[in-house]
Amino acid sequence: MECEKCDVTIVSGDERDHNNQTLCEDCYIDSLSTVKACDPWGARSAQNFDKFVGGAVQFTSLQSKILNILKVDGPMEPEILLKKLSLDVPLSEIEREFATLHHMGKVGAKKQGKNVLWLMS
């Protein structure tokens, strides 16, 4: 059996049904927890956490790489950032990390024509 979203082979019994689709566990979790970069409660929580730890925020390895690329290369589309990271991760994972950084006030986005560019705040 294959996941209808990512085409990975699913072991019998491990499949998940969601919205009339048979999904692997990763795609099922992604479907249930959508990324929200513009989340007022997420931003408030991140800012309060930053105050609590006294500005000594620790970034994950992936978050640090995202911040470094945006700092050095400037604004870019998410797909280009994914290529520059040279990692075998789905775009959804990069979007999730970007949303976290956005809540912290470290990054932002702007519309340029039909494209959305990610940038340092």
PDB file of C-alpha atoms in Angstrom:
ATOM      1  CA  MET A   1       0.000   0.000   0.000  1.00  0.00           C
ATOM      2  CA  GLU A   2       1.266   3.512  -0.796  1.00  0.00           C
ATOM      3  CA  CYS A   3       0.643   6.912   0.781  1.00  0.00           C
ATOM      4  CA  GLU A   4      -1.614   8.933  -1.515  1.00  0.00           C
ATOM      5  CA  LYS A   5       0.281  12.115  -0.682  1.00  0.00           C
ATOM      6  CA  CYS A   6       3.998  11.225  -0.783  1.00  0.00           C
ATOM      7  CA  ASP A   7       3.920   7.761  -2.454  1.00  0.00           C
ATOM      8  CA  VAL A   8       5.976   6.078   0.287  1.00  0.00           C
ATOM      9  CA  THR A   9       5.246   2.392   0.882  1.00  0.00           C
ATOM     10  CA  ILE A  10       3.148   1.852   4.012  1.00  0.00           C
ATOM     11  CA  VAL A  11       3.349  -1.350   6.042  1.00  0.00           C
ATOM     12  CA  SER A  12      -0.071  -2.957   6.352  1.00  0.00           C
ATOM     13  CA  GLY A  13      -1.718  -1.746   9.551  1.00  0.00           C
ATOM     14  CA  ASP A  14       0.289   1.495   9.710  1.00  0.00           C
ATOM     15  CA  GLU A  15      -1.881   3.389   7.233  1.00  0.00           C
ATOM     16  CA  ARG A  16      -4.008   6.328   8.353  1.00  0.00           C
ATOM     17  CA  ASP A  17      -7.280   7.411   6.743  1.00  0.00           C
ATOM     18  CA  HIS A  18      -7.885  11.154   6.522  1.00  0.00           C
ATOM     19  CA  ASN A  19     -10.323  12.998   4.240  1.00  0.00           C
ATOM     20  CA  ASN A  20     -10.837   9.885   2.104  1.00  0.00           C
ATOM     21  CA  GLN A  21      -7.073   9.464   1.606  1.00  0.00           C
ATOM     22  CA  THR A  22      -4.772   6.706   2.770  1.00  0.00           C
ATOM     23  CA  LEU A  23      -1.736   8.390   4.318  1.00  0.00           C
ATOM     24  CA  CYS A  24       1.521   7.418   5.991  1.00  0.00           C
ATOM     25  CA  GLU A  25       1.989   8.574   9.570  1.00  0.00           C
ATOM     26  CA  ASP A  26       4.121  11.610   8.612  1.00  0.00           C
ATOM     27  CA  CYS A  27       1.605  12.907   6.058  1.00  0.00           C
ATOM     28  CA  TYR A  28      -1.237  12.231   8.492  1.00  0.00           C
ATOM     29  CA  ILE A  29       0.454  14.302  11.205  1.00  0.00           C
ATOM     30  CA  ASP A  30       1.188  17.094   8.706  1.00  0.00           C
ATOM     31  CA  SER A  31      -2.490  17.087   7.697  1.00  0.00           C
ATOM     32  CA  LEU A  32      -3.628  17.471  11.295  1.00  0.00           C
ATOM     33  CA  SER A  33      -1.117  20.135  12.362  1.00  0.00           C
ATOM     34  CA  THR A  34      -1.092  22.808   9.712  1.00  0.00           C
ATOM     35  CA  VAL A  35       1.593  25.496   9.823  1.00  0.00           C
ATOM     36  CA  LYS A  36       0.419  28.947  10.893  1.00  0.00           C
ATOM     37  CA  ALA A  37       3.128  31.586  10.556  1.00  0.00           C
ATOM     38  CA  CYS A  38       0.676  34.362  11.477  1.00  0.00           C
ATOM     39  CA  ASP A  39      -0.511  33.068  14.838  1.00  0.00           C
ATOM     40  CA  PRO A  40      -0.961  35.762  17.517  1.00  0.00           C
ATOM     41  CA  TRP A  41      -0.909  33.220  20.364  1.00  0.00           C
ATOM     42  CA  GLY A  42       2.211  31.568  18.976  1.00  0.00           C
ATOM     43  CA  ALA A  43       3.949  34.948  18.733  1.00  0.00           C
ATOM     44  CA  ARG A  44       2.886  35.918  22.258  1.00  0.00           C
ATOM     45  CA  SER A  45       4.084  32.595  23.664  1.00  0.00           C
ATOM     46  CA  ALA A  46       7.448  32.893  21.888  1.00  0.00           C
ATOM     47  CA  GLN A  47       7.958  36.473  23.112  1.00  0.00           C
ATOM     48  CA  ASN A  48       7.070  35.531  26.688  1.00  0.00           C
ATOM     49  CA  PHE A  49       9.420  32.554  26.535  1.00  0.00           C
ATOM     50  CA  ASP A  50      12.185  34.844  25.250  1.00  0.00           C
ATOM     51  CA  LYS A  51      11.650  37.119  28.269  1.00  0.00           C
ATOM     52  CA  PHE A  52      11.627  34.123  30.606  1.00  0.00           C
ATOM     53  CA  VAL A  53      14.980  32.792  29.414  1.00  0.00           C
ATOM     54  CA  GLY A  54      16.508  36.270  29.352  1.00  0.00           C
ATOM     55  CA  GLY A  55      17.176  36.420  25.624  1.00  0.00           C
ATOM     56  CA  ALA A  56      19.338  33.289  25.654  1.00  0.00           C
ATOM     57  CA  VAL A  57      17.276  31.535  23.003  1.00  0.00           C
ATOM     58  CA  GLN A  58      18.768  28.342  21.614  1.00  0.00           C
ATOM     59  CA  PHE A  59      17.968  27.598  17.980  1.00  0.00           C
ATOM     60  CA  THR A  60      17.820  24.151  16.456  1.00  0.00           C
ATOM     61  CA  SER A  61      20.456  23.289  13.874  1.00  0.00           C
ATOM     62  CA  LEU A  62      17.934  23.760  11.068  1.00  0.00           C
ATOM     63  CA  GLN A  63      16.741  27.103  12.452  1.00  0.00           C
ATOM     64  CA  SER A  64      20.343  28.326  12.664  1.00  0.00           C
ATOM     65  CA  LYS A  65      20.960  27.310   9.053  1.00  0.00           C
ATOM     66  CA  ILE A  66      17.798  29.103   7.891  1.00  0.00           C
ATOM     67  CA  LEU A  67      18.785  32.276   9.745  1.00  0.00           C
ATOM     68  CA  ASN A  68      22.347  32.166   8.389  1.00  0.00           C
ATOM     69  CA  ILE A  69      21.251  31.725   4.767  1.00  0.00           C
ATOM     70  CA  LEU A  70      18.715  34.550   4.990  1.00  0.00           C
ATOM     71  CA  LYS A  71      21.299  36.801   6.674  1.00  0.00           C
ATOM     72  CA  VAL A  72      23.974  36.142   4.020  1.00  0.00           C
ATOM     73  CA  ASP A  73      21.851  35.818   0.861  1.00  0.00           C
ATOM     74  CA  GLY A  74      18.904  38.089   1.705  1.00  0.00           C
ATOM     75  CA  PRO A  75      15.215  37.543   0.960  1.00  0.00           C
ATOM     76  CA  MET A  76      14.280  34.467  -1.063  1.00  0.00           C
ATOM     77  CA  GLU A  77      11.445  32.144  -1.921  1.00  0.00           C
ATOM     78  CA  PRO A  78      10.972  29.115   0.363  1.00  0.00           C
ATOM     79  CA  GLU A  79      11.794  26.650  -2.431  1.00  0.00           C
ATOM     80  CA  ILE A  80      15.131  28.386  -3.092  1.00  0.00           C
ATOM     81  CA  LEU A  81      15.951  28.320   0.619  1.00  0.00           C
ATOM     82  CA  LEU A  82      15.202  24.594   0.667  1.00  0.00           C
ATOM     83  CA  LYS A  83      17.685  24.044  -2.200  1.00  0.00           C
ATOM     84  CA  LYS A  84      20.356  26.151  -0.455  1.00  0.00           C
ATOM     85  CA  LEU A  85      19.957  24.079   2.712  1.00  0.00           C
ATOM     86  CA  SER A  86      20.982  20.981   0.710  1.00  0.00           C
ATOM     87  CA  LEU A  87      19.075  18.737   3.094  1.00  0.00           C
ATOM     88  CA  ASP A  88      16.752  15.871   2.365  1.00  0.00           C
ATOM     89  CA  VAL A  89      13.768  17.329   4.212  1.00  0.00           C
ATOM     90  CA  PRO A  90      10.313  18.220   2.907  1.00  0.00           C
ATOM     91  CA  LEU A  91       9.340  21.857   2.393  1.00  0.00           C
ATOM     92  CA  SER A  92       6.696  21.407   5.106  1.00  0.00           C
ATOM     93  CA  GLU A  93       9.476  20.936   7.705  1.00  0.00           C
ATOM     94  CA  ILE A  94      11.181  24.149   6.571  1.00  0.00           C
ATOM     95  CA  GLU A  95       7.826  25.959   6.738  1.00  0.00           C
ATOM     96  CA  ARG A  96       7.285  24.681  10.288  1.00  0.00           C
ATOM     97  CA  GLU A  97      10.720  25.941  11.401  1.00  0.00           C
ATOM     98  CA  PHE A  98      10.119  29.262   9.630  1.00  0.00           C
ATOM     99  CA  ALA A  99       6.802  29.661  11.465  1.00  0.00           C
ATOM    100  CA  THR A 100       8.579  29.113  14.785  1.00  0.00           C
ATOM    101  CA  LEU A 101      11.228  31.710  13.890  1.00  0.00           C
ATOM    102  CA  HIS A 102       8.459  34.089  12.779  1.00  0.00           C
ATOM    103  CA  HIS A 103       6.727  33.731  16.143  1.00  0.00           C
ATOM    104  CA  MET A 104      10.049  34.647  17.785  1.00  0.00           C
ATOM    105  CA  GLY A 105      10.227  37.784  15.642  1.00  0.00           C
ATOM    106  CA  LYS A 106      13.447  36.639  13.919  1.00  0.00           C
ATOM    107  CA  VAL A 107      12.093  36.351  10.348  1.00  0.00           C
ATOM    108  CA  GLY A 108       9.286  37.727   8.235  1.00  0.00           C
ATOM    109  CA  ALA A 109       7.802  37.487   4.785  1.00  0.00           C
ATOM    110  CA  LYS A 110       6.836  39.902   2.058  1.00  0.00           C
ATOM    111  CA  LYS A 111       4.932  39.570  -1.159  1.00  0.00           C
ATOM    112  CA  GLN A 112       6.792  40.454  -4.344  1.00  0.00           C
ATOM    113  CA  GLY A 113       4.472  40.124  -7.314  1.00  0.00           C
ATOM    114  CA  LYS A 114       3.013  36.630  -7.139  1.00  0.00           C
ATOM    115  CA  ASN A 115       5.888  35.320  -5.004  1.00  0.00           C
ATOM    116  CA  VAL A 116       6.366  35.324  -1.253  1.00  0.00           C
ATOM    117  CA  LEU A 117       9.887  36.006  -0.033  1.00  0.00           C
ATOM    118  CA  TRP A 118      11.223  35.013   3.362  1.00  0.00           C
ATOM    119  CA  LEU A 119      13.573  37.464   5.046  1.00  0.00           C
ATOM    120  CA  MET A 120      15.261  38.455   8.294  1.00  0.00           C
ATOM    121  CA  SER A 121      13.208  40.739  10.537  1.00  0.00           C
TER     122      SER A 121
END
